[in-house]
């Protein structure tokens, strides 16, 4: 899994590689303990990179991860 992230224009952007037919889930957490489904939800892989973007709502830290289901 290849992953790239950036913050630009008040948004966090995560780009990750996918495998054809595989299901990926973008999750977020404020404390690295409790993880929930991020706004993008599930992504079915096409073999091309997938992009997740989300507005930065506050100065509070937020962590992201991509899980292959």
XYZ file of N, CA and C in Angstrom:
207
model
N 0.855 -1.175 0.000
C 0.000 0.000 0.000
C 0.893 1.229 0.000
N 0.683 2.087 -0.955
C 1.404 3.345 -1.042
C 0.476 4.452 -0.565
N 0.994 5.325 0.276
C 0.155 6.362 0.876
C 0.879 7.697 0.830
N 0.146 8.760 0.473
C 0.704 10.118 0.456
C -0.337 11.037 1.070
N 0.101 11.959 1.900
C -0.840 12.902 2.506
C -0.303 14.325 2.402
N -1.247 15.275 2.434
C -0.881 16.693 2.362
C -1.997 17.518 2.977
N -1.644 18.716 3.431
C -2.627 19.682 3.915
C -2.495 20.920 3.043
N -3.624 21.328 2.449
C -3.601 22.471 1.552
C -4.982 23.098 1.499
N -5.046 24.409 1.560
C -6.308 25.125 1.417
C -7.354 24.732 2.436
N -6.922 24.424 3.666
C -7.862 24.070 4.717
C -8.411 22.654 4.612
N -7.753 21.816 3.800
C -8.180 20.426 3.663
C -6.994 19.490 3.823
N -7.301 18.308 4.381
C -6.316 17.237 4.410
C -6.636 16.342 3.216
N -5.606 15.904 2.513
C -5.805 15.033 1.358
C -4.912 13.806 1.517
N -5.516 12.631 1.344
C -4.791 11.369 1.422
C -4.998 10.637 0.108
N -3.903 10.237 -0.522
C -3.952 9.479 -1.769
C -3.310 8.133 -1.485
N -4.013 7.052 -1.845
C -3.468 5.721 -1.583
C -3.701 4.797 -2.765
N -2.784 3.839 -2.926
C -2.900 2.883 -4.019
C -3.992 1.868 -3.699
N -4.587 1.305 -4.747
C -5.620 0.292 -4.558
C -5.309 -0.923 -5.420
N -5.882 -2.050 -5.060
C -5.793 -3.267 -5.850
C -7.179 -3.531 -6.433
N -7.235 -4.003 -7.661
C -8.507 -4.241 -8.340
C -9.390 -5.171 -7.506
N -10.615 -4.721 -7.225
C -11.595 -5.525 -6.505
C -11.461 -5.539 -4.997
N -10.364 -5.038 -4.453
C -10.175 -5.010 -3.000
C -10.976 -3.855 -2.402
N -11.426 -4.023 -1.164
C -12.180 -2.978 -0.477
C -11.289 -2.313 0.565
N -11.285 -0.992 0.574
C -10.494 -0.208 1.514
C -11.427 0.690 2.306
N -11.055 0.970 3.541
C -11.854 1.831 4.411
C -10.951 2.920 4.965
N -11.342 4.179 4.804
C -10.610 5.292 5.396
C -11.232 5.562 6.758
N -10.406 5.516 7.806
C -10.878 5.721 9.175
C -10.172 6.918 9.783
N -10.839 7.544 10.779
C -10.229 8.682 11.469
C -10.397 8.509 12.979
N -9.502 9.180 13.715
C -9.512 9.105 15.173
C -8.928 10.392 15.745
N -9.437 10.796 16.901
C -8.886 11.964 17.595
C -7.841 11.551 18.625
N -7.820 10.246 18.993
C -6.933 9.821 20.079
C -6.141 8.538 19.799
N -6.197 8.006 18.595
C -5.534 6.762 18.192
C -6.068 5.524 18.917
N -7.166 5.673 19.660
C -7.774 4.532 20.357
C -9.104 4.162 19.709
N -9.976 5.131 19.577
C -11.298 4.906 18.990
C -11.273 5.331 17.529
N -11.514 4.397 16.623
C -11.489 4.675 15.191
C -12.890 4.588 14.622
N -13.216 5.488 13.717
C -14.518 5.487 13.052
C -14.343 5.686 11.572
N -15.379 5.369 10.836
C -15.377 5.518 9.399
C -15.326 7.008 9.048
N -14.364 7.385 8.227
C -14.256 8.782 7.784
C -15.316 9.051 6.717
N -15.450 10.285 6.314
C -16.520 10.688 5.398
C -16.480 9.973 4.044
N -15.325 9.535 3.608
C -15.222 8.841 2.325
C -15.851 7.456 2.412
N -15.734 6.793 3.547
C -16.300 5.457 3.695
C -15.489 4.401 2.973
N -16.167 3.415 2.435
C -15.507 2.310 1.748
C -15.193 2.661 0.299
N -14.050 2.165 -0.166
C -13.612 2.375 -1.537
C -13.320 1.003 -2.141
N -13.876 0.734 -3.308
C -13.546 -0.491 -4.030
C -12.415 -0.175 -4.986
N -11.341 -0.948 -4.880
C -10.150 -0.693 -5.669
C -10.338 -0.904 -7.162
N -9.681 -0.053 -7.928
C -9.702 -0.137 -9.393
C -8.316 -0.404 -9.955
N -7.311 -0.382 -9.079
C -5.930 -0.475 -9.524
C -5.287 0.891 -9.665
N -6.107 1.937 -9.659
C -5.623 3.321 -9.717
C -5.654 3.917 -8.312
N -4.882 4.971 -8.071
C -4.912 5.613 -6.753
C -6.297 6.173 -6.419
N -6.658 6.111 -5.145
C -7.898 6.707 -4.638
C -7.522 7.934 -3.824
N -8.384 8.950 -3.824
C -8.127 10.191 -3.108
C -9.223 10.450 -2.090
N -8.808 10.782 -0.881
C -9.720 11.157 0.194
C -9.391 12.592 0.574
N -10.391 13.464 0.640
C -10.210 14.846 1.078
C -11.243 15.166 2.135
N -10.835 15.939 3.130
C -11.762 16.354 4.191
C -11.341 17.722 4.704
N -12.325 18.582 4.932
C -12.045 19.913 5.477
C -11.512 19.787 6.894
N -10.563 20.626 7.229
C -10.021 20.670 8.588
C -10.968 21.524 9.416
N -11.670 20.888 10.358
C -12.736 21.564 11.101
C -12.226 22.366 12.298
N -11.120 21.949 12.890
C -10.617 22.647 14.082
C -9.120 22.436 14.200
N -8.542 23.044 15.220
C -7.109 22.909 15.464
C -6.777 21.601 16.191
N -7.805 20.856 16.589
C -7.588 19.587 17.289
C -6.935 18.576 16.345
N -6.007 17.787 16.889
C -5.335 16.763 16.091
C -6.330 15.698 15.640
N -6.134 15.200 14.423
C -6.957 14.119 13.900
C -6.035 13.195 13.121
N -6.213 11.910 13.313
C -5.364 10.909 12.689
C -6.196 10.113 11.687
N -5.541 9.646 10.629
C -6.221 8.880 9.598
C -5.453 7.594 9.341
N -6.205 6.565 8.905
C -5.572 5.343 8.458
C -6.442 4.737 7.355
N -5.787 3.948 6.510
C -6.479 3.229 5.449
C -6.346 1.749 5.765
N -7.488 1.053 5.828
C -7.518 -0.361 6.183
C -8.040 -1.144 4.989
N -7.327 -2.197 4.615
C -7.823 -3.087 3.561
C -8.717 -4.124 4.211
N -9.947 -4.221 3.734
C -10.928 -5.145 4.318
C -10.852 -6.504 3.687
